[in-house]
Amino acid sequence: MSADDWWKCGIVYQVYPRSFQDSNGDGIGDLDGIRARLGHLVSLGIDAVWISPIYPSPMADFGYDISDFCAIDPRFGTLDGFDALVQEAHARGIRIILDFVPNHTSDRHPWFVQSRSARSDPRRDWYIWRDPAPDGGPPNNWISNFGGPAWTFDPVTGQYYGHSFLKEQPDLNWRNPEVREAMYEVLRFWLRRGVDGFRVDVLSQIVKDAQLRDNPPNPDFVEGQDEFHRWLMLHNTDLPEVQPIVAEMRRVVDAFSDTRSSRVLIGELYLPLPRLVAYYGRNAEGVLEGVQLPFNFELIATEWQAARIRRFVRDYEAALPAGAQPNWVLGNHDKPRIASRVGPRMARLAAMLLLTLRGTPTLYYGDEIGMTDVAIPADEVQDPFEKNRPGLGLGRDPERTPMQWSADAQAGFTTGTPWLRLAADWRTNNVEAQSRDTGSMLALHRRLIALRRAQPALNRGDHEALDAGDEVLAFARNHEGQRLVVLLNFGETPAPIPPASMPHRPVVLASTDPARAEGIEGPLVLAPCEGVVIGTVDDKGPAAP
Ligand code: NOJ
């Protein structure tokens, strides 16, 4: 395999840096902590780490409010420490993907400080400023993703500025070519330091309607529903002008791709399927000039039923432009954890689904040990989303609790006081304990990832839907004569597998019992919530990537 398609065959692992590993006892995870834990990532078998923002930030949105795009927040470390991380990760075969946040800065970013200082400031147009509406209110009806108007009045110059998120996160004006160039320079800064790509935050929202027209009402809005859904985000999301900008970003990043390795762009895009696949950026010649991986969040969004997922996989495969690489995500720092959404038993099946489907998987830290959401008492809430709209279940602290490494004090996460409380089960549920247990969630992840890496059918084979009854999601992965069949029982009762769906070959891996993988005689019956991979393993193939 050539190094340039590592992101097609490889596995991405998301680290939320505050919560991964603290190295200096301040209770906040940091870069040296990540470096100290590379061994875990190597033994897990992942290929790239996406690290959520590590740049200087007032932390109004925990790093997604950035006051300097080209430095490291002292809480996370130093640039030297970052370089050391990149070097050591690369030496151990792990690529580093940073979070690029183009839509907004912190209100403390020097660009915004200048921009707000005077209407005549040269940086005024770097942000979105407008006069008040005739009644003195906001210029239009846009709502912030975190609740309340997407506009804040600034008495210094008597105008409103736009912010799709917190008022501490003013939106940049991507219609301004100087902004675009300055942000591309940010990409180059990190690419020169050797990073392998970027996850691009809220990519679909970076361009706003030039006339800032009101959004139309959402006909499906029900009174009492979250006000965010009151309007359709017609004029501030997914405008046609975003696509050429994505292509520009891609050119910036591609200029750093070399024979050693290609650099990758991953877009954060919560969009319906036809709009999502547009971000591959297929041009008139059929060349894909958009992001290589527009994040596919369907496994987070959908109801957890075999029929739903089967239908989506079919539609997704059909919607992908020629040559486009699919991808799948089970969890991230904004959404409830998979083990809490579907329960611990089903989470094992979900891991098997994520790691056997055709497409690049992204794994959220802690999901490999089945971490669950942690209820955070009101007086410990950190997330601004929860603070803005308490009690609606929107807060993201529950899925951001510290990684559970061992039964040592504070789960081995810190020698100090963790910034967010640990899950109650950390003494028994941690990496160390699970490493000793061949039946653990961690052991299952290691087996699945090792299988995926070693088997061309799994890491680059095609996808063939099979029929094994309503409750069983069944598909084959085929590559150059190798065929592996995946059978996943979403039901709560045993599922006999029709012989037609099962080659007369052994079980290679089961989501339940590692001993099950030794082979089977007679008809195959899946236990409730059990998944298996069956077929003949190719023991000659190189491990990907
Ligand atoms: C999406 C990020 O994933 C989320 O954590 C953040 O709050 C918003 N974008 C704003 O940057």
XYZ file of C-alpha atoms and ligand atoms in Angstrom:
556
model
C 0.000 0.000 0.000
C 1.285 3.449 -0.767
C 1.759 5.861 2.087
C -0.547 8.328 0.440
C -3.677 6.418 1.265
C -3.055 5.862 4.963
C -6.268 7.739 5.745
C -8.227 5.290 3.618
C -7.002 2.132 5.331
C -6.188 3.570 8.719
C -8.126 4.280 11.904
C -8.466 7.723 13.483
C -8.589 8.116 17.283
C -9.886 11.332 18.825
C -8.159 12.693 21.899
C -9.937 15.377 23.899
C -6.723 16.775 25.340
C -8.115 18.173 28.608
C -9.243 14.697 29.551
C -6.658 12.281 28.209
C -3.601 12.463 30.473
C -2.292 15.164 32.758
C 1.498 15.291 33.155
C 1.957 18.179 35.591
C -0.693 17.725 38.259
C -2.876 20.701 37.346
C -5.825 18.399 36.694
C -5.940 19.220 32.962
C -4.646 16.832 30.333
C -1.768 18.052 28.185
C 0.563 17.295 25.276
C 3.245 15.617 27.392
C 0.460 13.450 28.756
C -0.538 12.397 25.252
C 3.103 11.659 24.489
C 3.361 9.510 27.608
C 0.350 7.503 26.470
C 1.446 6.815 22.905
C 2.141 3.251 23.994
C -1.580 2.745 24.585
C -2.368 4.004 21.101
C 0.283 1.787 19.551
C -1.027 -1.271 21.381
C -4.555 -0.373 20.353
C -3.382 -0.268 16.749
C -4.747 3.067 15.575
C -3.060 5.082 12.820
C -3.774 8.744 13.516
C -4.694 10.868 16.492
C -6.984 13.846 16.062
C -6.376 16.211 18.948
C -9.131 18.718 19.784
C -7.849 22.337 20.051
C -4.623 22.935 21.977
C -4.130 26.605 21.111
C -4.149 29.580 23.485
C -7.722 30.136 24.548
C -9.712 31.833 27.296
C -11.507 28.445 27.385
C -15.020 29.877 27.148
C -15.686 26.844 24.904
C -12.741 24.743 26.082
C -10.344 25.583 23.303
C -12.838 26.179 20.487
C -12.450 29.900 21.277
C -8.926 30.521 20.055
C -6.914 33.663 20.777
C -3.805 32.623 18.823
C -3.999 30.027 16.063
C -0.226 29.513 15.882
C 0.800 28.707 19.447
C 0.097 26.241 22.229
C -1.916 27.114 25.315
C 0.425 26.889 28.339
C -2.090 24.587 30.014
C -1.421 22.097 27.237
C 2.320 22.651 26.900
C 4.716 24.402 24.554
C 5.543 24.402 20.863
C 8.686 22.413 21.671
C 6.525 19.893 23.464
C 4.235 19.767 20.449
C 7.179 19.156 18.111
C 8.374 16.387 20.397
C 4.926 14.804 20.289
C 4.824 14.910 16.496
C 8.300 13.451 16.255
C 7.687 10.644 18.697
C 4.257 9.840 17.290
C 5.693 9.647 13.788
C 8.539 7.463 14.990
C 5.908 5.085 16.381
C 3.840 5.106 13.195
C 1.092 7.410 14.430
C 0.006 10.480 12.512
C -1.142 13.714 14.096
C -4.294 15.550 13.021
C -5.056 18.942 14.521
C -8.353 20.720 14.948
C -8.702 23.711 12.616
C -11.404 26.153 13.723
C -12.047 28.494 10.786
C -15.519 29.780 11.610
C -14.636 31.925 14.603
C -11.934 33.186 16.921
C -12.012 34.114 20.574
C -13.214 37.638 21.308
C -9.728 38.093 22.822
C -7.959 37.288 19.570
C -5.939 40.375 18.539
C -7.789 40.386 15.201
C -11.110 40.845 16.964
C -9.719 43.290 19.494
C -8.649 45.448 16.538
C -11.819 44.824 14.601
C -14.061 46.002 17.420
C -11.908 49.081 18.183
C -13.303 51.299 15.394
C -15.537 51.069 12.347
C -12.588 52.309 10.309
C -10.106 49.724 11.595
C -8.430 47.776 8.760
C -9.541 44.546 10.447
C -13.171 45.699 10.808
C -14.297 43.606 7.854
C -12.542 40.491 9.172
C -15.646 39.865 11.261
C -19.366 40.299 10.592
C -20.584 43.692 11.805
C -24.008 45.176 11.142
C -26.150 48.071 12.297
C -29.002 47.274 14.665
C -32.433 46.564 13.193
C -34.757 49.637 13.159
C -36.070 48.615 16.603
C -32.507 48.493 17.956
C -32.511 44.692 18.069
C -30.236 42.223 16.246
C -29.856 42.594 12.458
C -31.736 39.341 11.748
C -33.352 36.299 13.351
C -30.347 33.976 13.372
C -29.938 31.879 16.507
C -26.641 30.824 18.023
C -25.895 27.100 18.172
C -25.617 27.524 21.943
C -28.943 29.361 22.269
C -30.013 33.009 22.117
C -29.447 35.426 19.247
C -26.392 34.936 17.030
C -25.656 38.642 17.511
C -24.169 40.729 20.292
C -24.310 44.520 20.447
C -20.965 46.214 20.945
C -21.408 49.699 22.446
C -17.865 50.733 21.432
C -18.912 51.211 17.808
C -22.695 50.891 18.059
C -22.984 47.789 15.888
C -23.749 44.111 16.374
C -21.248 41.356 15.591
C -22.280 37.868 14.493
C -21.430 34.679 16.368
C -22.727 31.233 15.463
C -21.698 30.009 18.928
C -20.923 31.957 22.132
C -20.631 35.737 22.136
C -16.994 35.027 23.056
C -16.632 33.320 19.645
C -17.145 36.022 16.986
C -17.513 34.676 13.437
C -14.793 35.456 10.935
C -15.840 36.906 7.589
C -14.684 34.321 5.053
C -15.892 36.530 2.210
C -12.866 38.699 2.925
C -9.815 37.437 0.965
C -7.427 38.669 3.672
C -9.166 36.436 6.212
C -8.913 33.477 3.884
C -5.215 34.019 3.296
C -4.508 34.539 7.007
C -6.301 31.283 7.824
C -4.481 29.374 5.082
C -1.249 30.619 6.639
C -2.409 29.014 9.880
C -2.735 25.696 8.054
C 0.737 26.129 6.566
C 2.217 26.950 9.971
C 1.187 23.556 11.327
C 1.829 21.658 8.105
C 5.419 22.917 8.193
C 5.685 21.461 11.698
C 4.760 18.096 10.259
C 1.105 17.618 11.062
C -0.687 15.116 8.873
C -4.009 16.842 8.531
C -6.864 18.735 10.112
C -10.329 18.098 11.368
C -12.165 21.246 10.277
C -14.673 22.607 12.790
C -18.225 23.539 11.635
C -17.069 23.658 8.039
C -20.549 24.108 6.574
C -21.173 27.367 8.456
C -18.124 29.421 7.517
C -19.883 31.543 4.894
C -22.993 33.591 5.705
C -25.546 35.132 3.367
C -24.107 38.352 1.926
C -27.330 40.250 2.717
C -27.780 38.544 6.087
C -31.396 37.704 5.288
C -33.697 36.282 7.953
C -33.918 32.508 8.073
C -37.362 31.143 7.128
C -39.540 29.430 9.735
C -39.150 25.690 10.161
C -42.561 24.170 9.250
C -41.830 21.175 11.502
C -41.146 23.270 14.590
C -43.274 22.320 17.565
C -43.838 24.878 20.331
C -41.803 23.873 23.356
C -39.020 22.416 21.200
C -35.511 23.832 21.507
C -35.667 27.355 19.995
C -32.665 26.539 17.814
C -35.033 24.571 15.560
C -37.499 27.445 15.120
C -35.862 28.555 11.870
C -34.325 26.658 8.963
C -30.668 27.587 8.722
C -31.011 28.505 5.075
C -28.874 31.627 5.077
C -26.107 30.686 7.483
C -25.314 27.052 6.681
C -24.061 25.180 3.649
C -24.098 28.107 1.219
C -22.778 27.382 -2.299
C -19.885 29.758 -1.580
C -18.449 27.261 0.942
C -17.444 24.759 -1.740
C -14.803 26.857 -3.559
C -13.302 27.705 -0.183
C -13.070 24.042 0.720
C -11.292 23.451 -2.589
C -8.868 26.270 -1.723
C -8.172 24.704 1.683
C -7.568 21.390 -0.002
C -5.027 22.944 -2.372
C -3.180 24.472 0.581
C -3.011 21.110 2.301
C -2.212 19.135 -0.862
C 0.803 21.356 -1.488
C 2.360 19.637 1.541
C 1.545 16.094 0.485
C 4.601 14.203 -0.651
C 5.627 10.690 -1.481
C 6.024 9.983 2.239
C 2.490 10.797 3.048
C -0.593 12.678 2.008
C -2.182 15.209 4.330
C -5.857 14.891 5.041
C -8.818 17.180 5.633
C -11.741 15.891 7.671
C -14.850 18.073 7.720
C -17.182 18.392 10.682
C -20.509 18.429 8.830
C -23.890 17.721 10.344
C -25.802 17.641 7.048
C -28.294 15.371 5.299
C -26.707 12.802 3.017
C -26.962 14.543 -0.385
C -25.478 17.724 1.093
C -22.827 15.832 3.040
C -21.392 14.041 0.028
C -21.151 17.358 -1.834
C -18.187 18.112 0.443
C -16.087 15.544 -1.415
C -16.070 18.348 -3.963
C -16.388 16.395 -7.198
C -15.563 18.811 -10.001
C -16.668 18.682 -13.664
C -13.748 16.362 -14.518
C -14.715 13.988 -11.717
C -11.760 14.983 -9.543
C -12.494 15.096 -5.812
C -11.200 18.462 -4.659
C -13.049 18.823 -1.345
C -12.298 17.298 2.037
C -11.163 13.681 1.825
C -13.394 12.693 4.759
C -16.645 14.585 5.335
C -17.516 13.197 8.756
C -20.433 10.782 8.561
C -22.296 11.013 11.885
C -25.186 8.726 11.017
C -24.211 6.080 13.581
C -24.557 8.802 16.217
C -27.796 10.229 14.862
C -29.762 7.155 13.875
C -32.008 4.945 15.929
C -30.029 1.858 16.816
C -31.803 -0.693 14.652
C -30.436 -3.078 12.054
C -33.016 -1.955 9.470
C -32.153 1.734 9.842
C -28.435 1.157 9.578
C -28.837 -1.265 6.673
C -30.843 1.335 4.777
C -28.372 4.095 5.519
C -25.350 2.022 4.489
C -27.118 1.305 1.198
C -27.984 4.968 0.622
C -24.519 6.140 1.662
C -22.741 3.691 -0.624
C -25.022 4.775 -3.465
C -24.526 8.492 -2.812
C -20.712 8.453 -2.653
C -19.075 9.993 -5.699
C -16.728 7.703 -7.625
C -13.463 7.262 -5.749
C -14.751 8.843 -2.539
C -13.659 7.261 0.728
C -16.509 6.541 3.155
C -16.060 7.082 6.889
C -17.899 6.276 10.110
C -17.983 7.847 13.557
C -19.481 6.353 16.747
C -18.840 9.189 19.151
C -17.140 12.485 19.824
C -16.781 15.191 22.468
C -20.154 16.736 21.550
C -22.409 13.686 21.739
C -23.419 11.155 24.389
C -21.103 8.162 24.473
C -22.016 5.032 22.535
C -22.020 2.806 25.654
C -24.618 5.111 27.208
C -26.671 5.438 24.051
C -27.018 1.726 23.339
C -25.880 0.010 26.533
C -22.667 -1.863 27.284
C -23.539 -5.128 25.530
C -24.666 -3.424 22.356
C -21.593 -1.171 22.481
C -19.480 -4.241 21.737
C -21.560 -4.871 18.629
C -21.218 -1.199 17.719
C -17.422 -1.466 17.942
C -17.537 -4.391 15.559
C -19.770 -2.433 13.194
C -17.483 0.608 13.245
C -14.383 -1.460 12.627
C -15.742 -3.728 9.897
C -17.759 -1.351 7.721
C -16.173 -0.054 4.542
C -14.720 3.334 5.403
C -12.310 5.103 7.714
C -13.413 4.664 11.348
C -13.023 7.398 13.972
C -12.897 6.178 17.544
C -13.480 8.502 20.512
C -11.063 8.192 23.448
C -12.429 6.015 26.213
C -14.922 4.214 23.999
C -12.324 1.458 23.659
C -12.891 0.657 27.344
C -16.634 1.295 27.175
C -16.606 4.519 29.163
C -20.102 5.829 29.816
C -21.545 9.318 30.254
C -21.106 10.700 33.737
C -23.870 12.752 35.339
C -22.327 16.064 36.379
C -23.985 17.798 39.358
C -25.219 21.322 38.586
C -22.520 22.984 40.681
C -19.761 21.153 38.780
C -20.982 21.941 35.261
C -18.233 23.237 32.983
C -19.736 23.192 29.504
C -21.125 26.557 28.314
C -23.811 24.738 26.348
C -25.250 23.321 29.596
C -24.775 26.626 31.392
C -26.691 28.492 28.666
C -29.536 26.037 28.491
C -29.549 24.015 31.695
C -31.529 20.846 32.173
C -32.235 20.115 28.495
C -29.641 17.363 28.304
C -27.525 19.374 25.873
C -24.419 19.592 28.081
C -21.311 17.828 26.869
C -19.431 17.358 30.141
C -20.789 13.805 30.603
C -18.840 12.514 27.594
C -15.672 14.471 28.422
C -14.679 12.936 31.754
C -11.046 11.920 32.334
C -9.670 8.799 30.725
C -9.601 5.850 33.102
C -6.096 4.416 32.975
C -5.669 2.424 36.173
C -6.838 1.873 39.730
C -4.199 4.338 40.963
C -5.320 7.651 42.459
C -7.536 9.635 40.077
C -7.487 6.708 37.646
C -3.898 7.535 36.744
C -5.160 10.629 34.918
C -3.624 13.232 37.212
C -1.779 13.602 40.491
C -3.945 16.659 41.177
C -7.674 17.238 41.099
C -9.254 16.407 37.735
C -10.939 19.341 35.998
C -14.066 17.209 35.644
C -15.095 14.365 37.930
C -14.195 10.783 37.066
C -16.807 8.122 36.349
C -17.738 6.210 39.491
C -16.489 2.901 38.035
C -12.884 3.992 37.414
C -11.344 1.660 40.009
C -12.589 -1.407 38.168
C -13.113 -0.100 34.679
C -9.798 1.123 33.353
C -7.153 0.368 30.738
C -4.949 -1.573 33.124
C -7.725 -3.832 34.389
C -9.099 -4.435 30.916
C -5.637 -5.248 29.587
C -5.583 -8.250 31.935
C -8.994 -9.509 30.789
C -9.166 -11.224 27.403
C -12.937 -10.764 27.357
C -12.830 -7.000 27.958
C -14.004 -4.221 25.665
C -10.378 -3.164 25.248
C -9.325 -6.667 24.273
C -12.191 -6.744 21.762
C -11.023 -3.442 20.263
C -7.449 -4.700 20.021
C -8.585 -7.877 18.292
C -10.893 -6.027 15.915
C -8.279 -3.448 14.996
C -5.576 -6.076 14.519
C -7.936 -8.031 12.259
C -8.841 -4.931 10.297
C -5.203 -3.967 9.841
C -4.161 -7.415 8.701
C -7.054 -8.238 6.404
C -7.201 -6.441 3.063
C -10.887 -7.374 2.765
C -11.598 -5.323 5.894
C -9.283 -2.382 5.372
C -9.914 -1.838 1.677
C -12.428 -4.398 0.419
C -15.750 -3.548 -1.141
C -19.111 -3.699 0.649
C -21.750 -6.245 -0.305
C -25.075 -6.214 1.526
C -26.373 -9.653 2.566
C -29.732 -10.769 3.888
C -29.810 -12.601 7.207
C -33.195 -11.511 8.562
C -34.542 -8.230 9.888
C -32.638 -8.092 13.146
C -29.277 -9.053 11.695
C -27.144 -6.619 9.803
C -25.170 -8.760 7.389
C -22.571 -7.794 4.856
C -19.507 -9.149 3.132
C -16.214 -7.381 2.557
C -14.391 -8.632 -0.520
C -10.922 -7.939 -1.816
C -9.092 -9.824 -4.567
C -10.715 -13.149 -3.842
C -10.769 -12.742 -0.071
C -14.229 -12.630 1.467
C -15.087 -11.921 5.069
C -18.707 -11.925 6.217
C -19.910 -9.777 9.107
C -23.112 -10.734 10.941
C -24.430 -8.435 13.657
C -27.455 -9.374 15.725
C -29.186 -6.182 16.832
C -31.948 -8.217 18.439
C -32.477 -9.213 22.050
C -33.150 -12.836 21.089
C -30.898 -15.492 19.508
C -30.694 -15.246 15.725
C -30.214 -18.365 13.615
C -28.283 -17.472 10.491
C -29.624 -18.831 7.206
C -26.880 -21.003 5.658
C -26.965 -18.898 2.497
C -25.503 -15.932 4.410
C -22.728 -17.980 5.923
C -19.791 -19.431 4.077
C -18.715 -22.850 5.399
C -15.823 -21.291 7.185
C -14.856 -20.603 10.783
C -15.718 -17.696 12.999
C -12.690 -15.442 12.934
C -13.824 -13.073 15.658
C -16.870 -12.729 17.895
C -17.954 -9.622 19.793
C -18.891 -11.765 22.773
C -16.519 -14.527 23.780
C -12.934 -14.594 22.479
C -13.050 -18.417 22.595
C -15.981 -18.349 20.150
C -13.451 -17.353 17.554
C -12.064 -20.854 17.419
C -14.466 -22.126 14.829
C -17.963 -23.505 14.542
C -19.684 -26.655 13.591
C -23.241 -26.880 12.362
C -25.709 -24.034 12.023
C -24.660 -20.658 13.349
C -26.892 -19.022 15.916
C -25.946 -15.551 17.083
C -26.521 -14.752 20.733
C -28.519 -11.574 21.540
C -26.426 -8.516 20.605
C -23.690 -10.733 19.238
C -21.610 -9.994 16.181
C -19.219 -12.281 14.341
C -16.796 -12.082 11.466
C -16.533 -15.296 9.499
C -14.374 -16.339 6.597
C -10.787 -17.175 5.850
C -8.130 -14.865 7.121
C -5.295 -13.893 4.880
C -2.181 -14.356 6.976
C 0.190 -13.187 4.270
C -1.186 -9.697 3.814
C 0.750 -6.715 5.105
C -0.692 -4.872 8.077
C -2.303 -1.627 6.985
C -1.360 1.080 6.400
C -17.941 21.990 17.061
C -17.084 21.468 18.155
O -16.961 20.087 18.028
C -17.711 21.900 19.447
O -17.140 21.268 20.564
C -17.616 23.382 19.544
O -18.294 23.838 20.699
C -18.216 24.064 18.320
N -17.883 23.418 17.085
C -17.759 25.487 18.219
O -16.430 25.530 17.794
